[in-house]
XYZ file of C-alpha atoms in Angstrom:
315
model
C -29.300 -49.357 -91.626
C -30.383 -45.752 -91.632
C -27.621 -43.212 -92.300
C -29.032 -41.241 -89.456
C -28.585 -44.004 -86.929
C -26.556 -42.604 -83.959
C -23.928 -44.637 -82.426
C -23.386 -44.381 -78.605
C -19.802 -44.490 -77.413
C -19.078 -45.070 -73.676
C -17.412 -42.124 -71.863
C -14.139 -43.013 -70.221
C -13.536 -41.047 -66.818
C -9.894 -40.109 -66.325
C -10.172 -38.587 -62.746
C -10.236 -40.389 -59.431
C -12.828 -39.996 -56.708
C -11.720 -38.238 -53.415
C -11.767 -40.636 -50.481
C -14.263 -39.846 -47.748
C -11.701 -38.923 -45.090
C -10.241 -36.226 -47.515
C -13.648 -34.648 -47.975
C -14.137 -34.585 -44.206
C -10.811 -32.735 -43.719
C -11.602 -30.191 -46.505
C -14.967 -29.506 -44.762
C -13.439 -29.159 -41.298
C -10.831 -26.885 -42.680
C -13.387 -24.695 -44.362
C -15.466 -24.480 -41.162
C -12.473 -23.361 -39.213
C -11.504 -20.782 -41.713
C -15.109 -19.298 -41.692
C -15.043 -19.270 -37.862
C -11.760 -17.350 -37.715
C -12.920 -15.005 -40.479
C -16.162 -14.262 -38.545
C -14.343 -13.768 -35.324
C -11.987 -11.208 -36.824
C -14.793 -9.327 -38.544
C -16.752 -9.235 -35.153
C -13.595 -7.652 -33.466
C -13.545 -5.069 -36.195
C -17.268 -4.235 -36.205
C -18.194 -4.468 -32.564
C -17.000 -2.791 -29.462
C -15.174 -4.765 -26.829
C -18.106 -5.130 -24.392
C -20.525 -6.371 -27.112
C -18.024 -8.725 -28.584
C -17.260 -10.458 -25.290
C -20.991 -10.728 -24.402
C -21.600 -12.383 -27.839
C -18.583 -14.776 -27.490
C -19.179 -15.449 -23.715
C -15.643 -14.245 -22.905
C -14.704 -11.977 -19.981
C -12.411 -9.014 -20.846
C -8.901 -9.233 -19.334
C -8.655 -7.645 -15.764
C -6.975 -4.223 -15.780
C -5.109 -2.869 -12.814
C -3.544 0.521 -12.257
C 0.348 0.819 -12.070
C 1.565 0.393 -8.541
C 2.288 3.572 -6.658
C 6.090 4.126 -6.037
C 6.933 6.428 -3.090
C 9.682 8.989 -3.386
C 10.674 8.172 0.384
C 13.441 5.562 0.684
C 12.546 2.224 2.021
C 14.057 1.590 5.500
C 14.258 -0.672 8.470
C 14.020 1.880 11.261
C 14.329 0.916 14.994
C 13.080 2.823 18.038
C 14.917 5.579 19.626
C 13.994 8.037 22.504
C 15.667 11.429 23.049
C 18.153 10.803 25.905
C 19.057 7.263 24.966
C 22.623 6.121 24.076
C 23.499 8.023 20.855
C 26.434 5.862 19.828
C 24.378 2.657 19.957
C 21.443 4.441 18.198
C 23.676 5.756 15.321
C 24.988 2.306 14.527
C 21.489 1.347 13.277
C 21.629 4.081 10.605
C 17.782 4.319 10.476
C 15.838 5.347 13.583
C 12.195 5.855 14.576
C 11.796 8.728 16.963
C 8.596 9.366 18.826
C 7.924 13.128 18.806
C 4.917 12.648 21.146
C 2.848 9.962 22.747
C -0.848 9.073 22.107
C -1.836 11.442 25.016
C -0.277 14.270 23.175
C 2.756 14.775 25.469
C 5.982 15.822 23.846
C 8.703 13.202 24.371
C 11.516 15.813 24.636
C 12.252 19.448 25.568
C 12.185 21.997 22.672
C 11.734 25.743 22.142
C 8.386 25.386 20.362
C 6.967 22.887 22.798
C 7.895 25.186 25.668
C 6.380 28.144 23.842
C 3.144 26.216 23.318
C 3.087 25.077 26.956
C 2.770 21.478 25.858
C 2.951 18.749 28.408
C 6.218 16.825 28.213
C 7.041 13.165 28.917
C 10.794 13.765 28.687
C 13.215 16.481 29.793
C 16.044 15.884 27.350
C 16.824 18.422 24.652
C 15.847 17.609 21.007
C 18.383 20.072 19.773
C 21.307 18.106 21.303
C 20.136 14.721 20.193
C 19.370 15.670 16.651
C 22.690 17.409 16.338
C 24.581 14.316 17.368
C 22.514 12.084 15.115
C 22.957 14.345 12.083
C 26.659 14.146 12.689
C 26.470 10.344 12.338
C 24.381 10.801 9.163
C 21.525 8.891 10.677
C 18.124 8.899 8.865
C 15.575 9.769 11.475
C 11.792 9.282 10.962
C 9.635 11.299 13.409
C 6.547 9.611 14.654
C 3.584 11.916 15.617
C 0.092 11.211 17.083
C -2.155 14.029 15.726
C -4.043 16.032 18.389
C -7.310 18.114 18.277
C -9.809 15.878 16.666
C -11.736 15.732 19.942
C -12.864 19.273 19.274
C -16.119 19.611 17.441
C -15.611 23.323 16.484
C -13.749 23.452 13.141
C -11.758 26.589 14.208
C -10.440 24.780 17.264
C -9.472 21.760 15.096
C -7.623 24.085 12.737
C -5.875 25.753 15.706
C -4.795 22.351 17.008
C -3.610 21.395 13.458
C -1.530 24.562 13.298
C 0.097 23.739 16.757
C 0.907 20.321 15.540
C 2.491 21.782 12.274
C 4.678 24.080 14.407
C 6.066 21.095 16.335
C 6.684 19.019 13.220
C 8.221 21.934 11.316
C 10.631 22.431 14.255
C 11.630 18.742 14.263
C 12.394 18.863 10.547
C 14.433 21.971 10.778
C 16.582 20.311 13.390
C 17.513 17.552 11.063
C 14.592 15.060 10.966
C 14.271 13.424 7.587
C 10.448 12.598 7.481
C 7.234 12.812 9.416
C 5.023 9.720 10.059
C 1.526 10.533 11.378
C -0.115 7.549 13.241
C -3.378 7.194 15.044
C -5.650 9.361 12.874
C -9.210 8.629 13.742
C -10.388 7.014 10.514
C -13.071 5.057 12.423
C -14.779 8.093 13.862
C -14.030 11.019 11.522
C -14.974 11.595 7.864
C -12.207 11.460 5.234
C -12.629 15.146 4.355
C -11.838 16.138 7.968
C -8.677 14.060 7.951
C -7.716 15.436 4.517
C -8.189 19.013 5.805
C -5.807 18.311 8.721
C -3.135 16.815 6.336
C -3.273 19.909 3.994
C -2.618 22.138 7.038
C 0.397 19.982 7.997
C 1.541 19.848 4.248
C 1.407 23.614 3.972
C 3.605 24.137 7.054
C 6.324 21.528 6.260
C 6.574 22.157 2.499
C 8.200 19.455 0.549
C 9.495 17.496 3.449
C 8.405 13.789 3.277
C 5.044 13.114 5.034
C 3.509 9.774 5.632
C 0.338 8.487 7.184
C -0.265 5.183 8.863
C -3.553 3.341 8.337
C -4.803 0.072 9.895
C -5.771 -3.100 7.984
C -9.476 -2.379 8.820
C -9.251 0.884 6.901
C -7.675 -0.413 3.624
C -9.800 -3.561 3.549
C -13.054 -1.614 3.895
C -15.429 -0.936 1.051
C -13.560 2.173 0.179
C -9.991 1.266 1.136
C -8.503 1.913 -2.267
C -10.213 5.320 -2.478
C -8.867 6.179 0.922
C -5.310 5.410 0.044
C -5.552 7.246 -3.218
C -6.816 10.448 -1.559
C -4.169 10.265 1.210
C -1.389 9.873 -1.497
C -2.659 12.922 -3.170
C -1.425 14.907 -0.209
C 1.154 12.714 1.436
C 4.348 10.963 0.049
C 3.698 7.487 1.457
C 1.200 5.395 3.468
C 2.232 2.933 6.128
C 0.336 -0.177 7.371
C -0.180 0.000 11.113
C 0.015 -3.375 12.522
C 0.603 -2.241 16.112
C -2.832 -3.622 17.055
C -2.642 -6.918 15.112
C -3.762 -10.005 16.926
C -1.975 -13.327 15.983
C -4.191 -16.371 15.630
C -1.113 -18.769 15.234
C 2.043 -18.055 17.239
C 3.862 -21.268 16.089
C 7.503 -20.488 15.548
C 9.348 -22.877 13.170
C 12.893 -24.056 13.374
C 14.178 -21.080 11.534
C 12.502 -18.675 13.981
C 9.718 -17.459 11.715
C 6.408 -16.932 13.478
C 3.708 -18.570 11.272
C 1.080 -16.033 12.319
C 3.168 -13.017 11.495
C 4.201 -14.536 8.182
C 0.513 -15.172 7.301
C -0.514 -11.736 8.382
C 2.157 -10.168 6.104
C 1.391 -12.322 3.116
C -2.363 -11.625 3.493
C -1.612 -7.855 3.102
C 0.802 -8.314 0.177
C -1.595 -6.666 -2.406
C -1.791 -3.360 -0.561
C 1.994 -3.175 0.520
C 3.062 -3.741 -3.151
C 0.446 -1.872 -4.947
C 0.738 1.216 -2.658
C 4.448 0.811 -1.641
C 3.465 0.588 2.018
C 5.733 0.476 5.009
C 4.840 -1.938 7.860
C 4.539 -0.441 11.395
C 5.054 -2.427 14.570
C 6.211 -1.652 18.080
C 9.265 -2.935 19.957
C 7.033 -4.992 22.217
C 5.929 -7.061 19.312
C 9.001 -9.202 19.448
C 7.509 -11.889 17.202
C 6.749 -9.364 14.558
C 10.144 -7.748 14.657
C 12.051 -10.984 14.520
C 9.955 -12.513 11.760
C 10.159 -9.356 9.652
C 13.986 -9.581 9.792
C 13.958 -13.189 8.971
C 11.562 -12.656 6.107
C 13.936 -9.944 4.870
C 11.153 -7.396 4.564
C 12.757 -4.343 3.136
C 10.401 -1.630 4.400
C 9.311 -1.652 8.136
C 9.490 0.658 11.100
C 9.623 -0.256 14.794
C 8.007 2.173 17.171
C 8.957 2.860 20.795
C 6.533 1.182 23.093
C 4.003 3.580 24.558
C 3.532 3.001 28.214
C 0.115 4.031 29.525
C -0.199 4.925 33.205
C -2.882 2.891 35.064
C -5.608 5.162 36.610
C -5.312 5.694 40.301
C -7.394 3.242 42.478
C -10.622 4.809 43.791
C -10.476 6.143 47.305
C -12.073 3.857 49.865
């Protein structure tokens, strides 16, 4: 046998082969690790908009912080100058009509007499406010702005100044705040209304000033913008439900009107986001009763405004 003949020795394997399921687990783990790594790198390298477009994800919705009014929440009930003061003071928070939608002042006062304003009532504001202040009653004065029927801007300004004098007098006699209602948002531009509000603000200083708006205004295309502009001048906005029509007047066993409840709930976003007070009249008994039962913490009941029927035409 040749001395160079090579002998072949069999090799002995000492390790064990991995089972197929283990290999699959390792591959799956590696794939997950790579996916997470790539995702993190994308977040570092790309801006949010590009990242969400590549990953088919929508960015989280962002909302502004809710507005918080510096005016106290209240449940104010209607009061007319000349009414029973003892009964009124027991309610602690009152809603007093300064004028009516026709512009007539609802009491007698020096400024109203000086201006020659038409009056609906003959009772003295000075006496009524003096008694209510002695009781420590919080009185919100409700005013219907006048003068927007004038096309001339100078006449509009003059009317706004007259309004401001009436409001200033009311506050100096002990009124705690002003609520303007009935501003013509449907027919006037927002700039015109803001100009009126600035005139009033200049006259009354830091006294609380509120503006009532209807659901149609805030639910419009620019509703949020309107509220933000108003709150740039005023202290609070109120939601005017005096013209609300109920589609369901069913009253359950507790006494809650389903239509009122649904109306209030449908407007929850605005009332919470902008800290809005609800405004109804004493004639809307279903609204008033339901707001009480729902324990709504911020509503105001206005005195019902009686409108005289026009005289019958002569025969």
